[in-house]
mmCIF file of C-alpha atoms in Angstrom:
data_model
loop_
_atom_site.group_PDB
_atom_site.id
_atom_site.type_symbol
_atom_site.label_atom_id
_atom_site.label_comp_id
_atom_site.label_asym_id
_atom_site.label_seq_id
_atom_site.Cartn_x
_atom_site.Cartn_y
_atom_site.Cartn_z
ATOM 1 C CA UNK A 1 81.369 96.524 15.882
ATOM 2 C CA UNK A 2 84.916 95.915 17.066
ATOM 3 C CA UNK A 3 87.897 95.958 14.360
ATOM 4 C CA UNK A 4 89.709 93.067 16.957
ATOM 5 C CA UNK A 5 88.455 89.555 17.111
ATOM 6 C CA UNK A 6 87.525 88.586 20.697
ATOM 7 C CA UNK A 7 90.408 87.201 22.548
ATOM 8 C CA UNK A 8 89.614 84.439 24.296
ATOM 9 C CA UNK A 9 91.249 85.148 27.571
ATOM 10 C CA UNK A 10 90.521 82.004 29.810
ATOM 11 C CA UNK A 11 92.287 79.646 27.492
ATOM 12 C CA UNK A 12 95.457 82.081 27.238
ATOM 13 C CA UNK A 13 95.075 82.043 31.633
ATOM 14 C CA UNK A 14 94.608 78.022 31.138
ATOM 15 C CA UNK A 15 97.371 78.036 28.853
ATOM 16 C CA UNK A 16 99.956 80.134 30.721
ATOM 17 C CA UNK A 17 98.806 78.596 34.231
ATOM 18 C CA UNK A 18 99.802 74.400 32.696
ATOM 19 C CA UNK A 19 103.061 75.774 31.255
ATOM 20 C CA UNK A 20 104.267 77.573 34.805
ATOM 21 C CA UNK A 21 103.570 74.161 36.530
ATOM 22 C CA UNK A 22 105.337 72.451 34.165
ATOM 23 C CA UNK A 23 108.368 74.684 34.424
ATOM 24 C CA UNK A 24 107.811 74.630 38.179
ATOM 25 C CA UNK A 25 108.007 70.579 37.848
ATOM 26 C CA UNK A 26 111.210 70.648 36.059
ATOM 27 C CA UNK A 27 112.585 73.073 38.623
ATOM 28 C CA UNK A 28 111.943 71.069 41.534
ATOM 29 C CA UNK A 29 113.305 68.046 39.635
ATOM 30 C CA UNK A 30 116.541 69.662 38.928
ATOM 31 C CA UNK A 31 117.450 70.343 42.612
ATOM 32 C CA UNK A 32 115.298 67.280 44.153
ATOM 33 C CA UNK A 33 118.693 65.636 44.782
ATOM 34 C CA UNK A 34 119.883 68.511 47.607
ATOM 35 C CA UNK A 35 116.935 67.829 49.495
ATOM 36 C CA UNK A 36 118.663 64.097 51.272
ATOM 37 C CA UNK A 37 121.825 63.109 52.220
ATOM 38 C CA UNK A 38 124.242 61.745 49.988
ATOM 39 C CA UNK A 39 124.736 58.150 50.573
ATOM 40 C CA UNK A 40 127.972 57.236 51.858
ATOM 41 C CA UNK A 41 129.694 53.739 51.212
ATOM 42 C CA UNK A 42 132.518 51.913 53.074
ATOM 43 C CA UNK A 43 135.360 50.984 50.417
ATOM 44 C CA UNK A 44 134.550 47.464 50.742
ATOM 45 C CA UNK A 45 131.010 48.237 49.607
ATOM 46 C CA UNK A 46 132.408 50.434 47.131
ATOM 47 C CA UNK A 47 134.767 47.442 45.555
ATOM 48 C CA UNK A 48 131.671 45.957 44.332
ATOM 49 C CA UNK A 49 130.068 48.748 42.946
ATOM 50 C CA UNK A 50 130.434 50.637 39.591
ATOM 51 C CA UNK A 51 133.243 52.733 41.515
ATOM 52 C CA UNK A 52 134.991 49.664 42.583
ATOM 53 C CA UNK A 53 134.743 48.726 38.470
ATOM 54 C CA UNK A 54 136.080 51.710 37.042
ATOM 55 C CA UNK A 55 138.634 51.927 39.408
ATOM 56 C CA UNK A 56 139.960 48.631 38.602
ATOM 57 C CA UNK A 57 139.726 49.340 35.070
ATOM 58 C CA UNK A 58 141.944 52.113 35.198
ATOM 59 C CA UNK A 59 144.278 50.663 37.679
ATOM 60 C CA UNK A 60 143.766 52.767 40.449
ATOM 61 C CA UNK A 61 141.952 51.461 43.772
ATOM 62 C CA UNK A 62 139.394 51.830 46.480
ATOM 63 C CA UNK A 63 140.412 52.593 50.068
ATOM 64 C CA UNK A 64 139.411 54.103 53.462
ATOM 65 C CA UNK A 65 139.719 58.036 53.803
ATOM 66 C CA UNK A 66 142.433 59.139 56.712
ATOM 67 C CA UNK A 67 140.816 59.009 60.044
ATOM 68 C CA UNK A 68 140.184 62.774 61.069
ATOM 69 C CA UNK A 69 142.785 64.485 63.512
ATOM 70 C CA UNK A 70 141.509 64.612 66.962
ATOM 71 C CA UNK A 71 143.508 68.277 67.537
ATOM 72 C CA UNK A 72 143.265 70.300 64.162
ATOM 73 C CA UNK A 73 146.767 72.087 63.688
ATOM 74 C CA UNK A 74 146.464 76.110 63.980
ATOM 75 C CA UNK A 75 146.028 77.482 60.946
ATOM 76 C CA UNK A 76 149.178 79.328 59.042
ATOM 77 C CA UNK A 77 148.856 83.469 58.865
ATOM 78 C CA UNK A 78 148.204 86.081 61.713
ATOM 79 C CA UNK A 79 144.971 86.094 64.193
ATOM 80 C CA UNK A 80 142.110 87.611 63.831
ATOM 81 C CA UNK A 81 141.220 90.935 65.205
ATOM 82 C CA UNK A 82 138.728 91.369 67.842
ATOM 83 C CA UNK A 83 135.820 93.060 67.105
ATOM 84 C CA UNK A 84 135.412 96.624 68.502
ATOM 85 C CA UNK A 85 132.040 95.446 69.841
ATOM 86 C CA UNK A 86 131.650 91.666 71.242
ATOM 87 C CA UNK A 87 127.878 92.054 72.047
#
């Protein structure tokens, strides 16, 4: 006779198998959003929006970003080094 109850070891596998998938589900829900692009809105689409409404409640206002530079200014502080190495 054994002193240990049997241990029924295909329920504990059954068991610990459903609760990885559901921690696997609630992993790829958490980071689901990173997998598409953000969705971008003109101000005027924004206005109408719940943006466009809590703006206005708190005075402030929608508008267009600044167009992008076509030439970038340099940046401030000393060059870069070469590397030893190029290839």
């Amino acid at each position: 006779m054994s002193e240990r109850p049997h241990v029924n070891r295909p329920l504990i596998a059954a068991i610990a198998l459903c609760i990885s998938l559901v921690c696997a589900g609630v992993l790829v829900m958490g980071i689901r959003d990173r997998w598409h692009q953000p969705e971008i809105k003109s101000a005027e689409q924004a206005q109408t929006t719940t943006t466009g409404r809590a703006a206005r409640s708190v005075g402030a206002t929608v508008s267009e970003t600044d167009p992008k530079l076509a030439v970038e200014p340099t940046p401030a502080g000393p060059k870069q080094a070469q590397p030893a190495n190029p290839n």
